Short mmCIF file of C-alpha atoms in Angstrom, two decimals:
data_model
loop_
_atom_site.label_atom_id
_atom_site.label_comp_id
_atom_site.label_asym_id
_atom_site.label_seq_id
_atom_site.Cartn_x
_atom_site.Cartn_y
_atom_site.Cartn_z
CA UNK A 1 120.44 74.10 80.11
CA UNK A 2 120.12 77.46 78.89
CA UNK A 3 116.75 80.01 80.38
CA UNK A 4 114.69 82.93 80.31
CA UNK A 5 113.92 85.37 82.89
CA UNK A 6 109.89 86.32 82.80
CA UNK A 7 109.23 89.28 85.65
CA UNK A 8 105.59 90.01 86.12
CA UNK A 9 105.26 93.31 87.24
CA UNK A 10 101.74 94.81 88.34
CA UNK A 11 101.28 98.55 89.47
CA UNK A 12 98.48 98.13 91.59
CA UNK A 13 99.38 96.96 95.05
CA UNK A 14 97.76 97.77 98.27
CA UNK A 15 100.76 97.84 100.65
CA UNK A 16 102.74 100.07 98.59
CA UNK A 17 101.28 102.18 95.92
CA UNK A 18 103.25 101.83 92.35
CA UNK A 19 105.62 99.32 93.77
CA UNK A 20 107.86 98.30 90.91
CA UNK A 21 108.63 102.16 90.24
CA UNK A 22 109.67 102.67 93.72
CA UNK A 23 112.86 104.08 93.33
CA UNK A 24 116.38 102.19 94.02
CA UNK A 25 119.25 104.21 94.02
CA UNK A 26 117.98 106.30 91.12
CA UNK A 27 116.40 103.46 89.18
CA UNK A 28 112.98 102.13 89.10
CA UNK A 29 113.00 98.27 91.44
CA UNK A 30 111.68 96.66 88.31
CA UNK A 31 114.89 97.61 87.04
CA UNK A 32 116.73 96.60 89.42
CA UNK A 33 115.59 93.42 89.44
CA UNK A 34 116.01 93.07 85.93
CA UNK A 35 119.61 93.84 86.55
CA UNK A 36 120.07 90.97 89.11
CA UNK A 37 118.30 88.53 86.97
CA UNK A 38 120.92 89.35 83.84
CA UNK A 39 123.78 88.32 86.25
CA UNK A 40 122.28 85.03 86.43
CA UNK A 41 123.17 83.84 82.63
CA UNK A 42 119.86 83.58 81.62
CA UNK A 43 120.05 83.93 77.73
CA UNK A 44 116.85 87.12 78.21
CA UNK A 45 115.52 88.78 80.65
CA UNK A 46 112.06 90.65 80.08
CA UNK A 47 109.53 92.47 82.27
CA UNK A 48 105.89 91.25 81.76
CA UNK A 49 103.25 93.99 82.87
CA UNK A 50 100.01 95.31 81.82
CA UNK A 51 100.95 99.08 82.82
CA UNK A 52 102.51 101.27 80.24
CA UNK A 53 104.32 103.16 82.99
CA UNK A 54 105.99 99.95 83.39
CA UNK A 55 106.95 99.36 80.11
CA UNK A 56 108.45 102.91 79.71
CA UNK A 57 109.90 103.03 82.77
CA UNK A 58 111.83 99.94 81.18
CA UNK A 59 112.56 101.02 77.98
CA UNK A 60 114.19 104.08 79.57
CA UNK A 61 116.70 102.24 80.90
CA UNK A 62 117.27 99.78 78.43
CA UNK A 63 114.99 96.85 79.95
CA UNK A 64 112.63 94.02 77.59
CA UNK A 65 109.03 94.55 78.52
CA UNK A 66 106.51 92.93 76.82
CA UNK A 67 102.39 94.32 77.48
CA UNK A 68 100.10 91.79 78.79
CA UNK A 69 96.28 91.52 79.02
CA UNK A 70 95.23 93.28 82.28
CA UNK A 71 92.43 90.46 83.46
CA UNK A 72 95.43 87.74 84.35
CA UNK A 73 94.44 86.01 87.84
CA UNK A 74 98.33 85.12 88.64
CA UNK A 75 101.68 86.01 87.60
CA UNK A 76 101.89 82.91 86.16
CA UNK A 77 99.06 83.56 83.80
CA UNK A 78 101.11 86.72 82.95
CA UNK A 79 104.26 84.92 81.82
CA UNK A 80 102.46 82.03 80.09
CA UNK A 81 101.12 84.80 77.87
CA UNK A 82 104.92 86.37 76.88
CA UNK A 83 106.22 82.49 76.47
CA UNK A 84 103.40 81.64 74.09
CA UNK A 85 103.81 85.78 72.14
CA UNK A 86 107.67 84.32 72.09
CA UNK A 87 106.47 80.92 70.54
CA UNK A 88 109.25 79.30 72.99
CA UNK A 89 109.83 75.80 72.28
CA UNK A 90 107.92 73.00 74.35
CA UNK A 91 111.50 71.84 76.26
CA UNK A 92 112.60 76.10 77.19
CA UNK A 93 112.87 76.67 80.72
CA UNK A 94 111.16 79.73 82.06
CA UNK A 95 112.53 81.37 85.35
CA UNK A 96 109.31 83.43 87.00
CA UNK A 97 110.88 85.91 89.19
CA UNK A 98 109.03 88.67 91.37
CA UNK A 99 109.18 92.10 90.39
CA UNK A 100 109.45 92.83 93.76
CA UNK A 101 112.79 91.13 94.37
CA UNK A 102 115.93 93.66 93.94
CA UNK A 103 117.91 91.52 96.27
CA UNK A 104 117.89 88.12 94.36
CA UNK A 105 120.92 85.74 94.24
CA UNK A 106 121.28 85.57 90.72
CA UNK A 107 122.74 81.89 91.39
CA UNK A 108 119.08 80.71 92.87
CA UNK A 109 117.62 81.79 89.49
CA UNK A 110 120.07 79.34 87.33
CA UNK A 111 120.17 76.62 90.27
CA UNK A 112 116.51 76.40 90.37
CA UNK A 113 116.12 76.43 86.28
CA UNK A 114 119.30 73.19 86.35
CA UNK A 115 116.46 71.07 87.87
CA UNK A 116 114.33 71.12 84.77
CA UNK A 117 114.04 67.83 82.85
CA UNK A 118 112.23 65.47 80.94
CA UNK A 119 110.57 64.50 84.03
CA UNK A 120 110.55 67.22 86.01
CA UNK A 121 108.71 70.01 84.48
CA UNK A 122 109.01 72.46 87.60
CA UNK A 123 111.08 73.50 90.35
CA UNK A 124 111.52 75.76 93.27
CA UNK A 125 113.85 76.28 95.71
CA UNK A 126 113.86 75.82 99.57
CA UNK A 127 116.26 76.64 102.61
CA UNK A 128 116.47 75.00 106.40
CA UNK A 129 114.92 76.96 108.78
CA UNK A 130 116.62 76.83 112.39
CA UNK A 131 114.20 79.02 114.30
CA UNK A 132 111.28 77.75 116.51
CA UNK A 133 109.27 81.24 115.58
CA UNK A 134 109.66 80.36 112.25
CA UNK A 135 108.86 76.84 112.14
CA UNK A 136 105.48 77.45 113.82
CA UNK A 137 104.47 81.16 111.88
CA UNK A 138 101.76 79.98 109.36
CA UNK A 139 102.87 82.95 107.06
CA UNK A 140 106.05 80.91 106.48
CA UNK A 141 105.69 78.02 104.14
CA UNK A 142 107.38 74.61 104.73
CA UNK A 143 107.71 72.28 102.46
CA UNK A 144 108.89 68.35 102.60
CA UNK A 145 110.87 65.77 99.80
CA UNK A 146 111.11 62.52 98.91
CA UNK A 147 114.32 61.08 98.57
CA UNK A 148 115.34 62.47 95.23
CA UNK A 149 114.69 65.95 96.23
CA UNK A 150 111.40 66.51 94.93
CA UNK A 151 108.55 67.99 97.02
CA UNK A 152 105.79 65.95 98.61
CA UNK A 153 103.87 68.66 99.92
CA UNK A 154 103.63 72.81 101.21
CA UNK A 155 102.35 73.48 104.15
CA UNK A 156 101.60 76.35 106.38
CA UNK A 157 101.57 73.90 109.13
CA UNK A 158 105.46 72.78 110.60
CA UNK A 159 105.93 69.78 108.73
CA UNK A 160 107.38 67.35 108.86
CA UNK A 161 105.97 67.35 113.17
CA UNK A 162 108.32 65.90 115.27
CA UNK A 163 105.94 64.23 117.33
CA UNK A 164 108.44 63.12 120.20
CA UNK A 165 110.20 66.17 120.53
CA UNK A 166 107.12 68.85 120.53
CA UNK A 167 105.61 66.72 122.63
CA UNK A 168 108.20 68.60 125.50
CA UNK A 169 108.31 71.93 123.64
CA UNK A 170 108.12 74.06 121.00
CA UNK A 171 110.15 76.97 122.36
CA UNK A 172 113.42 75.75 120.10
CA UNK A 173 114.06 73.06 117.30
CA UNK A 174 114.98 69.44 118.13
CA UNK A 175 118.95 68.54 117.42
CA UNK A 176 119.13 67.43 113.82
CA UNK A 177 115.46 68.63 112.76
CA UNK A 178 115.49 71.57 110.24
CA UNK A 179 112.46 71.69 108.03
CA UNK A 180 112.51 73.50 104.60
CA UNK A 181 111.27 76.94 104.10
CA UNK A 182 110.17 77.43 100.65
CA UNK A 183 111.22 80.06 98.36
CA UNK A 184 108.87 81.70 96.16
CA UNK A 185 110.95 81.23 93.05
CA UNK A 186 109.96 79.02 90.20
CA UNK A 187 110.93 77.73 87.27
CA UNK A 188 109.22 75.73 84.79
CA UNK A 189 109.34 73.58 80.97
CA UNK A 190 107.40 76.04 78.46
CA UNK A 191 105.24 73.12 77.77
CA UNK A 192 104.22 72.55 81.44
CA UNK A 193 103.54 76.89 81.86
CA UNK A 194 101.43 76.34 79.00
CA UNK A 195 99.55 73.80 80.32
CA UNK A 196 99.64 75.01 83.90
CA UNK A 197 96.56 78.22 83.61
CA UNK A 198 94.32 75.15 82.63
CA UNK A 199 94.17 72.87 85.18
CA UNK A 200 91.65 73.08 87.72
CA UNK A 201 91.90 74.45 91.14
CA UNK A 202 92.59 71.93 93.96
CA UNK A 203 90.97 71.18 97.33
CA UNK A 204 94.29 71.22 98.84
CA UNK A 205 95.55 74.59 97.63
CA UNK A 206 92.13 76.34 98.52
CA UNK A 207 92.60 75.01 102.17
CA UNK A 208 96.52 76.39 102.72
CA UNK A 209 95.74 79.04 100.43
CA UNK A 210 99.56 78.14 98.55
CA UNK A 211 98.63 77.44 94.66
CA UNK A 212 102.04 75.23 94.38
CA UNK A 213 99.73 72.49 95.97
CA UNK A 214 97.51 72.69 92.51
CA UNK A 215 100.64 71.41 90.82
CA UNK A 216 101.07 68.14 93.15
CA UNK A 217 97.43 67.78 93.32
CA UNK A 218 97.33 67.12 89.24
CA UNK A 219 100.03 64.55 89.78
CA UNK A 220 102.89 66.74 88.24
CA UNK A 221 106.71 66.47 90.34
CA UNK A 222 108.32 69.31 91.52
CA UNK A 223 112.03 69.63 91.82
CA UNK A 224 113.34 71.56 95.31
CA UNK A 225 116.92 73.28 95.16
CA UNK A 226 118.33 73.76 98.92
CA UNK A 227 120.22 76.49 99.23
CA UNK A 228 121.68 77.10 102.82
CA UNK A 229 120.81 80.41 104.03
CA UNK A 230 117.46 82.43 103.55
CA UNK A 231 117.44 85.28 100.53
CA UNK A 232 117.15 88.42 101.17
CA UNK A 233 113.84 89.52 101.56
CA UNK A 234 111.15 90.84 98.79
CA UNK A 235 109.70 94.31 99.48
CA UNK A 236 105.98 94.01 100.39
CA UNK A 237 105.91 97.08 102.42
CA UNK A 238 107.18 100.60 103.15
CA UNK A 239 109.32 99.32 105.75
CA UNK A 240 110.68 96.69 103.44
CA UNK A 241 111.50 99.07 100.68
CA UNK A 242 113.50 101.79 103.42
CA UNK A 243 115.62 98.29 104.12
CA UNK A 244 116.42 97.28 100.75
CA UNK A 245 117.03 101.58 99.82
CA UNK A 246 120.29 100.51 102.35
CA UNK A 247 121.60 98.50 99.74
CA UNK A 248 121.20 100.96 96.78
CA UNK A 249 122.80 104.32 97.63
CA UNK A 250 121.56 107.14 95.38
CA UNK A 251 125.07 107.29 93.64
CA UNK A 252 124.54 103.97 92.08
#
């Protein structure tokens, strides 16, 4: 099944100033993440942002960006807005990828858009977590399936809770007990991003603060790819963006 990429890409961020222009080895990480999203065989790839700095800093170096209305409350708003401009058809899967992601597996973007279908009209992606620190760290978000690989429900809490075994402790996992860590990567049907900035906020996702849960709460399923080790990490801070930097020497 053939996809699009949709990056939205704000300026404003209060952890690091101007974020998606931070530069990566001579090129804006907007760009950069554009780049890693065109390995993943998506048919286009375009950069969704309300700041004209943004746009030119993509047009420069040969990047789609398309100017949004500035008063979006999610990045999912944002993309529903360049998907309806693009008058996509109901059944075209839309990847929505973080500008803030230089270091994506292109394969997780075109994995997680393969579980679109008929009935299916989202998916994410997940990985088994093996540390203790992890499992219990509200700031990581698990999330559990039913038995054809669809989620039941996100959590900041360790679920599933092994009742017997954290009972004796919760300094290390149980044997055979690896809960899924999601991965904030999602792709959707155009029809369902459509139809998605209209429904109505949820008790659930007000309470664990994780707006998936909205999605669940209105009934809809959500496919889960499991990929087995984590992805690199997004760049949320100064010290995240010196790590990534590693990766994208100024000769590149």
């Amino acid at each position: 099944m053939g996809f699009i990429v949709i990056i939205p890409a704000r300026l404003a961020s209060t952890r690091l100033p101007n974020k998606p222009l931070a530069d990566l080895g001579g090129k804006p990480m907007v760009v950069r993440v554009a780049e890693r999203a065109a390995l993943s065989g998506a048919s286009r790839v375009i950069v969704a942002t309300d700041h004209l700095d943004i746009a030119a800093a993509c047009a420069a170096h040969g990047v789609e960006a398309f100017m949004t209305r500035s008063d979006h409350p999610s990045g999912t708003d944002r993309i529903a807005e360049v998907a309806r401009a693009l008058e996509l058809a109901p059944d075209d899967v839309v990847v929505n990828l973080q500008g803030d992601e230089p270091l994506i597996d292109p394969e997780l973007l075109s994995a997680c858009a393969a579980r679109i279908s008929l009935d299916v009209p989202m998916a994410t992606c997940a990985h088994p977590l093996s540390s203790a620190e992890d499992c219990f760290n509200p700031n990581v978000v698990k999330v559990v399936l039913d038995k054809h690989g669809r989620a039941l429900y996100f959590s900041r809490a360790a679920i599933p809770w092994h009742r017997d075994a954290f009972a004796q402790s919760k300094d290390t996992l149980p044997a055979a007990y690896a809960p899924l860590r999601h991965i904030g990567l999602y792709a959707y049907s155009n029809a369902f991003l459509q139809a998605y900035p209209g429904l109505a906020s949820s008790p659930l996702e007000e309470v664990e603060a994780l707006e998936q849960l909205r999605v669940l709460w209105h009934g809809y399923p959500i496919a889960v790819y499991i990929t087995e080790s984590a992805p690199a990490a997004g760049v949320d801070t100064p010290e995240d963006l010196a790590r990534v930097r590693l990766h994208y020497p100024a000769t590149m």
